[in-house]
mmCIF file of C-alpha atoms in Angstrom:
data_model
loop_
_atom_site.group_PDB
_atom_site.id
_atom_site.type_symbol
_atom_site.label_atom_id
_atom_site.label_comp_id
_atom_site.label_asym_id
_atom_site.label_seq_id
_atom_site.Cartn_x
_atom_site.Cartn_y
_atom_site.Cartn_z
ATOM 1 C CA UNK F 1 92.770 144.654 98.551
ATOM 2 C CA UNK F 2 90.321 143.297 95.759
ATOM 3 C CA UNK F 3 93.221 140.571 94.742
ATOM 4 C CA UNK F 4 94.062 139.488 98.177
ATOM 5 C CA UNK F 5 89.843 138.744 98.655
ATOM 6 C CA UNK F 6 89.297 137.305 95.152
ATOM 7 C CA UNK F 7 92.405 135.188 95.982
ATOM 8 C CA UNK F 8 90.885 133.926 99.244
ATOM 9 C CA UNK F 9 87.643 133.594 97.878
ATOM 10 C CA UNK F 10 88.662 131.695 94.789
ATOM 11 C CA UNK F 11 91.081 129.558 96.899
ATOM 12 C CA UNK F 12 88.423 128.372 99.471
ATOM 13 C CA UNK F 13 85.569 127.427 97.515
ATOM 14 C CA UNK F 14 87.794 125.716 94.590
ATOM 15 C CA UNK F 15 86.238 121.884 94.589
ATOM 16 C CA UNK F 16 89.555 120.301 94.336
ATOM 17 C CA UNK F 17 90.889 122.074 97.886
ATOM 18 C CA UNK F 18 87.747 121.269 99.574
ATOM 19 C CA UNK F 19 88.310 117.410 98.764
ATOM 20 C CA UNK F 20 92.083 117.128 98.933
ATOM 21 C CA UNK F 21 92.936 119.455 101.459
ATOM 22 C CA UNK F 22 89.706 119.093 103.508
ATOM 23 C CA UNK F 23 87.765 115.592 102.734
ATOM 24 C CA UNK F 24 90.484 113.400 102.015
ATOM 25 C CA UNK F 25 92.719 114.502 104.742
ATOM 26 C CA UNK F 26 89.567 113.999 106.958
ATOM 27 C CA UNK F 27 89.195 110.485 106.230
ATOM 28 C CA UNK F 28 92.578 109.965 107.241
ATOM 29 C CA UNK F 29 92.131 111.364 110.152
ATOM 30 C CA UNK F 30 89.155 108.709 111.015
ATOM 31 C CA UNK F 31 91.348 105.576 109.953
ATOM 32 C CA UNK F 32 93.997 107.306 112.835
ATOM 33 C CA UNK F 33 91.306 107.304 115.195
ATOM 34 C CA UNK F 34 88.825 104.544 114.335
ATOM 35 C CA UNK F 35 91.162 101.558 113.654
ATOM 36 C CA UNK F 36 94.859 102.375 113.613
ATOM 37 C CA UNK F 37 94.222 103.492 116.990
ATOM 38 C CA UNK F 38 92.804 100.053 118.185
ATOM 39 C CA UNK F 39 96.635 98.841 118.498
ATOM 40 C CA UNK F 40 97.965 101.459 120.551
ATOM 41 C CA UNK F 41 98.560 100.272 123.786
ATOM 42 C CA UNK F 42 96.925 102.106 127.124
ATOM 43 C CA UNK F 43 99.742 104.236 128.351
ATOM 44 C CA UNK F 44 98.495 108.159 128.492
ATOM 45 C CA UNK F 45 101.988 109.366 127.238
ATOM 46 C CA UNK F 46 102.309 106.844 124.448
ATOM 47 C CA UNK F 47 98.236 108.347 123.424
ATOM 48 C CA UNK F 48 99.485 111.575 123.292
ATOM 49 C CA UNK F 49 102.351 111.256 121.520
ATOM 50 C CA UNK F 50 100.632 109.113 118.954
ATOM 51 C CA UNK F 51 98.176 111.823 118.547
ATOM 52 C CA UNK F 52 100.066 114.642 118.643
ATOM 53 C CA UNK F 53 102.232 112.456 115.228
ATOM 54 C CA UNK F 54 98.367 112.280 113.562
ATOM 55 C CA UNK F 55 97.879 116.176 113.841
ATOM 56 C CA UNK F 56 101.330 116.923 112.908
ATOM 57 C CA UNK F 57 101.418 114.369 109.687
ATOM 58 C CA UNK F 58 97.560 116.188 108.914
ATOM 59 C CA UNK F 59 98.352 119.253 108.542
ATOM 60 C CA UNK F 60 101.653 118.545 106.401
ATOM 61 C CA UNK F 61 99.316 116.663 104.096
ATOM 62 C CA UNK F 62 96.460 119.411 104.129
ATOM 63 C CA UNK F 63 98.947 122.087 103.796
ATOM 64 C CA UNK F 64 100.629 120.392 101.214
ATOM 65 C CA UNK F 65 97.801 119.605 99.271
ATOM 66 C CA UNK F 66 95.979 123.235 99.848
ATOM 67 C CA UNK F 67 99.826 124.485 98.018
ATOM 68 C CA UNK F 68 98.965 122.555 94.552
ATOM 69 C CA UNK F 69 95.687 124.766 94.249
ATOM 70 C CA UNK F 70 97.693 127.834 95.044
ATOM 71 C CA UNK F 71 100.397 126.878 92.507
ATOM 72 C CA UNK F 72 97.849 125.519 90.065
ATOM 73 C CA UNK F 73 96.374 128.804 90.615
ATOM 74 C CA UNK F 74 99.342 131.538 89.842
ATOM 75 C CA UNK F 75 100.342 129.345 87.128
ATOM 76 C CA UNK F 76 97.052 129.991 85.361
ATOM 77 C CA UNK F 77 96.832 133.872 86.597
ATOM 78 C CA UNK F 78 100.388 135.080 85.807
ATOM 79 C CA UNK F 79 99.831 134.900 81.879
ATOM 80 C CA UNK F 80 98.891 138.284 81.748
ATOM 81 C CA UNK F 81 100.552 140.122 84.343
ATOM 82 C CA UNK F 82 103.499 141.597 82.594
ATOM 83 C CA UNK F 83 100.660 143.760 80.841
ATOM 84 C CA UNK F 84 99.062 144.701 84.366
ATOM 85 C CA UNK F 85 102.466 145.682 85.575
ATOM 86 C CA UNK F 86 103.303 148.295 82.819
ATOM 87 C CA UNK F 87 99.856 149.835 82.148
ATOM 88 C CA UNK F 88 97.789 149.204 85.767
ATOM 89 C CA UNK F 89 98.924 150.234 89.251
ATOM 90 C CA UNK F 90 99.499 146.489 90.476
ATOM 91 C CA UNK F 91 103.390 146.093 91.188
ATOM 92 C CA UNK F 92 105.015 142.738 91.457
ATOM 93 C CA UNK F 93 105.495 143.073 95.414
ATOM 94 C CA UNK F 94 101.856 143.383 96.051
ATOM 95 C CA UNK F 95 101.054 140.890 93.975
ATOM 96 C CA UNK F 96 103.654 138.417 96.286
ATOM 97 C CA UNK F 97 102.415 140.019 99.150
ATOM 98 C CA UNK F 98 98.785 139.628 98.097
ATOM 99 C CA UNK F 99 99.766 136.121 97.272
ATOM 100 C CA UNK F 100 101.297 135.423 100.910
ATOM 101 C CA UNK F 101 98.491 136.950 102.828
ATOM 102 C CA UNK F 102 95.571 135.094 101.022
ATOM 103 C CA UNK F 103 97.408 131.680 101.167
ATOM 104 C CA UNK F 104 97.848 132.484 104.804
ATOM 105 C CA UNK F 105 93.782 132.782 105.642
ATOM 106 C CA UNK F 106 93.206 129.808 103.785
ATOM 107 C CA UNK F 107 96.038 127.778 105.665
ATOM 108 C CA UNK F 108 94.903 129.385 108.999
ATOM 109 C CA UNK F 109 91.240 127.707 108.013
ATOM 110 C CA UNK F 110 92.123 124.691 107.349
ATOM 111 C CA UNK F 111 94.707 124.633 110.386
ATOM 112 C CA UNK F 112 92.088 125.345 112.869
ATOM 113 C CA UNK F 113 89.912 122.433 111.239
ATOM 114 C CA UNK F 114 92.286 119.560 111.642
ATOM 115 C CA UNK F 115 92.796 120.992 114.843
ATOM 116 C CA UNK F 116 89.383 120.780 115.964
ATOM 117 C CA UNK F 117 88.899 117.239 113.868
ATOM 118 C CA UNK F 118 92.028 115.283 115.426
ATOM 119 C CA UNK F 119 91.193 116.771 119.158
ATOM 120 C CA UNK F 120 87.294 115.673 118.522
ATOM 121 C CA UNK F 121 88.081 112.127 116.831
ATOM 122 C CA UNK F 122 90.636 110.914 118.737
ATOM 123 C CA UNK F 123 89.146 111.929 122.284
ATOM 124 C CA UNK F 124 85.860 110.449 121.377
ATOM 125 C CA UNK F 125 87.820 107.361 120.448
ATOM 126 C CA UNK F 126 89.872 106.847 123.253
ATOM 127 C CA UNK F 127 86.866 107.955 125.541
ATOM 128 C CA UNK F 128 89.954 110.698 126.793
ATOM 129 C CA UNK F 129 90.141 114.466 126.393
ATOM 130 C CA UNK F 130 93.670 115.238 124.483
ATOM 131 C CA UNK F 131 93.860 118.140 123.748
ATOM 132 C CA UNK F 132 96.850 120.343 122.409
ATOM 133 C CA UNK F 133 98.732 120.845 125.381
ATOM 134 C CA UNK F 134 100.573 124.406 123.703
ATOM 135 C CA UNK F 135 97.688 125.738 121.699
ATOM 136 C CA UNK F 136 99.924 129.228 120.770
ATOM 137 C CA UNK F 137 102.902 127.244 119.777
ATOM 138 C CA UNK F 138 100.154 125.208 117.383
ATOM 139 C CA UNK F 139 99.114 128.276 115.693
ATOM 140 C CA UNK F 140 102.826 129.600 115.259
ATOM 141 C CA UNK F 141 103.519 126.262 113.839
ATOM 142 C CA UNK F 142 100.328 126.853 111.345
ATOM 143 C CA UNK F 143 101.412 130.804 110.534
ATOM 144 C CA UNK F 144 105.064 129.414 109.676
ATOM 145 C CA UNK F 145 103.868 126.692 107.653
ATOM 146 C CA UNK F 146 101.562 129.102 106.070
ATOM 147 C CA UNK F 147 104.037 131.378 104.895
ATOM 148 C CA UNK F 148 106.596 128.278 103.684
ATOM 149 C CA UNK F 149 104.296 126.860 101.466
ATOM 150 C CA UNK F 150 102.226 130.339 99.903
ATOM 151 C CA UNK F 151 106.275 131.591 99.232
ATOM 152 C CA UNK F 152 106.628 128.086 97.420
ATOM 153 C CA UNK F 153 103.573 127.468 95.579
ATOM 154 C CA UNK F 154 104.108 130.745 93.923
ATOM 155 C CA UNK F 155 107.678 130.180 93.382
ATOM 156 C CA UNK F 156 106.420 127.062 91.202
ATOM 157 C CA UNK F 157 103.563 128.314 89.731
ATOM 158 C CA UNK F 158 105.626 131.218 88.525
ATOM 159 C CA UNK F 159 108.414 128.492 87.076
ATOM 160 C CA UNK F 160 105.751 126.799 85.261
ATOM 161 C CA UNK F 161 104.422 130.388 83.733
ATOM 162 C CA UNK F 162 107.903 131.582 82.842
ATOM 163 C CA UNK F 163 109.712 128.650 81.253
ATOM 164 C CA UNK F 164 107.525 125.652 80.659
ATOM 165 C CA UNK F 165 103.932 125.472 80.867
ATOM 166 C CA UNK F 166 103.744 121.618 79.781
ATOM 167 C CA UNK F 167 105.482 120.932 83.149
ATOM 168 C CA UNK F 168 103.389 122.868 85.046
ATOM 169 C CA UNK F 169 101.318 119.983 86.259
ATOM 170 C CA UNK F 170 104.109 118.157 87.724
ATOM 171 C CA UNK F 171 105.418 121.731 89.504
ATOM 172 C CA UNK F 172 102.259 121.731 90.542
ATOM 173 C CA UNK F 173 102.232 118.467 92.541
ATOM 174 C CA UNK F 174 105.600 118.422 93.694
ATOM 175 C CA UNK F 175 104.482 119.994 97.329
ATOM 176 C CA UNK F 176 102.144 117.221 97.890
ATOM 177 C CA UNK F 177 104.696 114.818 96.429
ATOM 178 C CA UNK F 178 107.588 115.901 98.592
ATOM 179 C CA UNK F 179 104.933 116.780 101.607
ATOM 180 C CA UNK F 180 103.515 112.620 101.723
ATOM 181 C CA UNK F 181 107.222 111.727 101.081
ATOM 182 C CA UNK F 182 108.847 113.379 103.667
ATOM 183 C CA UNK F 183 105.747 113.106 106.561
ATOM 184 C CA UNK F 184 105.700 109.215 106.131
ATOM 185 C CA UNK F 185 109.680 109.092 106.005
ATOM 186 C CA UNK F 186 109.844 110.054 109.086
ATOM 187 C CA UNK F 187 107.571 107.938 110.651
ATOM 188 C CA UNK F 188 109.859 105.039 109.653
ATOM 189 C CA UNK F 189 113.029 106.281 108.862
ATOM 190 C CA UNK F 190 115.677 107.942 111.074
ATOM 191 C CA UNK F 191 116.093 111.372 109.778
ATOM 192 C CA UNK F 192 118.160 112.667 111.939
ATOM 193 C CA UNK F 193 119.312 116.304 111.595
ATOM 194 C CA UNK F 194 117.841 116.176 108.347
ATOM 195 C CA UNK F 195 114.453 117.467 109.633
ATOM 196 C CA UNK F 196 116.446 120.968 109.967
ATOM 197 C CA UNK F 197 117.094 121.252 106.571
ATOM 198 C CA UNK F 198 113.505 119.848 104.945
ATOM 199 C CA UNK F 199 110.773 122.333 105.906
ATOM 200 C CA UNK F 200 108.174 119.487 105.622
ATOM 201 C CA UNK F 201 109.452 117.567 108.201
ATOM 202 C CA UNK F 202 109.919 120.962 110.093
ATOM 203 C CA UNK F 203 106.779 121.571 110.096
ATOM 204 C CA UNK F 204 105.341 118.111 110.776
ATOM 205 C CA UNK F 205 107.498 118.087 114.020
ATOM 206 C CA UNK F 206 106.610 121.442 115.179
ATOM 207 C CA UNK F 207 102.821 120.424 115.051
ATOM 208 C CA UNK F 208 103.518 117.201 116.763
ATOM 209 C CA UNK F 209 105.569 119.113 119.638
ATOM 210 C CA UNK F 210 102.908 121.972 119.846
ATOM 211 C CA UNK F 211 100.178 119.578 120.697
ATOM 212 C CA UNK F 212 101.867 117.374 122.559
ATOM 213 C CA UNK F 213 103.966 120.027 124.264
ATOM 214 C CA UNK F 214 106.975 118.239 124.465
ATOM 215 C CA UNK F 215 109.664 117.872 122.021
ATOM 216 C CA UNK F 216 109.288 115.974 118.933
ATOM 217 C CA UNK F 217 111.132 112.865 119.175
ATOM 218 C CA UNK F 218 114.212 112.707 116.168
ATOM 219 C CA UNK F 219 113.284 109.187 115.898
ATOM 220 C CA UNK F 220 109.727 108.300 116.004
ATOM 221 C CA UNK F 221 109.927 104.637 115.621
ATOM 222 C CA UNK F 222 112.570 104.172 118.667
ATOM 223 C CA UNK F 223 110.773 106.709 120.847
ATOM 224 C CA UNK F 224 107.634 105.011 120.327
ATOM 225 C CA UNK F 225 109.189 101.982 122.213
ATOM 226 C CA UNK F 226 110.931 103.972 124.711
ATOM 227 C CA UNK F 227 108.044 105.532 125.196
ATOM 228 C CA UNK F 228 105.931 101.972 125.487
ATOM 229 C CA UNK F 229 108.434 100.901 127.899
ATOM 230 C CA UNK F 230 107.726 103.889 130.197
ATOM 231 C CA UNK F 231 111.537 105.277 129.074
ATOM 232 C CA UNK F 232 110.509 108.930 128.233
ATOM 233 C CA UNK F 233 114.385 110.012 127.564
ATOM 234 C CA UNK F 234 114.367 110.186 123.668
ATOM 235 C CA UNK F 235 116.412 112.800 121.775
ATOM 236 C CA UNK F 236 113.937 115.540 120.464
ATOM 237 C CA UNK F 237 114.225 118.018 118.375
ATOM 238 C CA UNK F 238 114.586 121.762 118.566
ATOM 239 C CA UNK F 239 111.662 123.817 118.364
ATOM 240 C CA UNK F 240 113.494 126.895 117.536
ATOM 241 C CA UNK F 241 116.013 125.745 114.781
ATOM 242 C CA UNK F 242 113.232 124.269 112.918
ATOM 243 C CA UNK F 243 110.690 127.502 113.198
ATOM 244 C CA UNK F 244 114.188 129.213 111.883
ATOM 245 C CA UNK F 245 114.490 127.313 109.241
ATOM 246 C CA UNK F 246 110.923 127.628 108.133
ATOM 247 C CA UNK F 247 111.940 131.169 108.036
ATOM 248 C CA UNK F 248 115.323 131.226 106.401
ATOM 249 C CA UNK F 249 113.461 128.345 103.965
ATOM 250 C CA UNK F 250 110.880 131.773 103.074
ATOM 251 C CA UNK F 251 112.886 134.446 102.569
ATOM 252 C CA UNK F 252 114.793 132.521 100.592
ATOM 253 C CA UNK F 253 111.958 131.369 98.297
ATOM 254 C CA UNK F 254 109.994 134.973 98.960
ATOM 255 C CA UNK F 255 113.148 137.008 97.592
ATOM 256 C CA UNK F 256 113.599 134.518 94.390
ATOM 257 C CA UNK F 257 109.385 134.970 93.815
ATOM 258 C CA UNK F 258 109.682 138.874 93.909
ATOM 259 C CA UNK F 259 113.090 138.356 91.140
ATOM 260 C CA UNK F 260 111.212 135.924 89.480
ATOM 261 C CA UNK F 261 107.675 137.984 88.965
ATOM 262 C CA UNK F 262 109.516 141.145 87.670
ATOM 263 C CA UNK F 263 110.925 138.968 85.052
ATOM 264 C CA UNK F 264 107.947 137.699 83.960
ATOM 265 C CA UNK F 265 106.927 137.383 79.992
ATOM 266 C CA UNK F 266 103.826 137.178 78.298
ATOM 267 C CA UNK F 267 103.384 133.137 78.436
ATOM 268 C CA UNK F 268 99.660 132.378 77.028
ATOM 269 C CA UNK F 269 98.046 129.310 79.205
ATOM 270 C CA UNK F 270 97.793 127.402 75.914
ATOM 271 C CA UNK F 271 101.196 126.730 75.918
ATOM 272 C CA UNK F 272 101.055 123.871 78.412
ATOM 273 C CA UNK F 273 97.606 122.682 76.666
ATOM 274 C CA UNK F 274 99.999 121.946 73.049
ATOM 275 C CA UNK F 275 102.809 120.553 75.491
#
């Protein structure tokens, strides 16, 4: 129990979450509303959907960035624990678990922020209420992301422990990397099925259905002018293959972290410093 609240604790007050995860996202969010917004035309459904795209595409980013602290994090923590496994009572599955669960509370914060910000911002700026229209399948959508990216920040941070410390910096990026890749591809590119298999885009289409409450549309860009021309039959996506593959994506990553942590080696933190 005192890991899992020194975990949240250090997670939620570290300076570079707050800005990254938190401030920067936040100013994103007011460029969406403020004056992105001014060229969306005044059709309710087209509003919504456009939106619903901002808070999904948020809280990929904010997710994503919140997962390089985490990784940054174990990277710098897991030095010693072979020691604390043989001669303390902390086993490798609580510390995974205790991993999970923290990274979970601080998603779950931040969640319910950009939430709260892209509801206020954009309703105020359209002089409209829109809010999410399937508030329960929104925090789903957050609890799934939350365990996809606390199973894979650890999963890297322990890489970067166990085999090369001087990388660890790039491992510990990759998330956001991968998180602004995919969100924006899809905003311009067809995807297709591929949104199945990539657990970003997953969960950046879940959040856009939950607060919409309809489907995500496969192809943003073409449903956006279906959608303008008052055609509302785009192809969307399935809600329940992608919250399944955010699961099968976890255990997965969850079972390799567990392998991974019992196989761990004294690695001293100056490593990566010489590298």
């Amino acid at each position: 129990m005192k890991l899992l609240i020194y975990l949240i604790k250090r997670t939620l007050t570290n300076p570079y979450l707050l800005f990254w995860s938190i401030a920067f996202v936040t100013f994103f969010i007011v460029m969406g509303a403020f004056l992105q917004s001014k060229s969306i035309p005044d059709v309710e459904e087209l509003r919504q959907i456009y939106v619903s795209t901002w808070f999904g595409v948020v809280i990929l980013l904010s997710f994503s960035a919140s997962s390089v602290t985490t990784s940054n994090l174990v990277s710098y923590h897991t030095g010693g624990l072979p020691h604390l496994f043989r001669f303390s009572r902390m086993t490798p599955l609580y510390f995974v678990v205790s991993i999970v669960l923290s990274n979970l509370v601080v998603i779950g914060t931040i969640g319910a922020y950009m939430l709260i910000a892209v509801y206020g911002m954009f309703s105020y700026a359209f002089s409209s209420p829109f809010p999410p229209k399937d508030l329960i399948m929104c925090v789903l959508t957050i609890f799934l992301s939350g365990l996809f990216f606390s199973s894979m920040s650890l999963f890297l941070g322990i890489l970067s422990s166990k085999f090369n410390r001087g990388m660890s910096r790039f491992l510990d990026f990759l998330p956001l990397i991968l998180g602004y890749l995919f969100g924006y591809g899809y905003l311009y590119v067809n995807l297709g099925s591929l949104v199945y298999v990539s657990p970003f885009n997953s969960i950046e289409l879940l959040g856009l259905s939950a607060y919409s409450g309809k489907g995500a549309p496969l192809d943003y860009a073409k449903a956006s002018v279906q959608i303008a021309m008052n055609n509302n039959n785009y192809v969307q996506a399935s809600d329940l293959l992608m919250s399944l593959s955010l699961l099968v994506w976890f255990m997965l990553i969850v079972t390799a972290d567990v392998f991974l942590v019992r196989r761990l080696y004294l690695n001293p933190i100056e490593e990566g410093k010489v590298a």
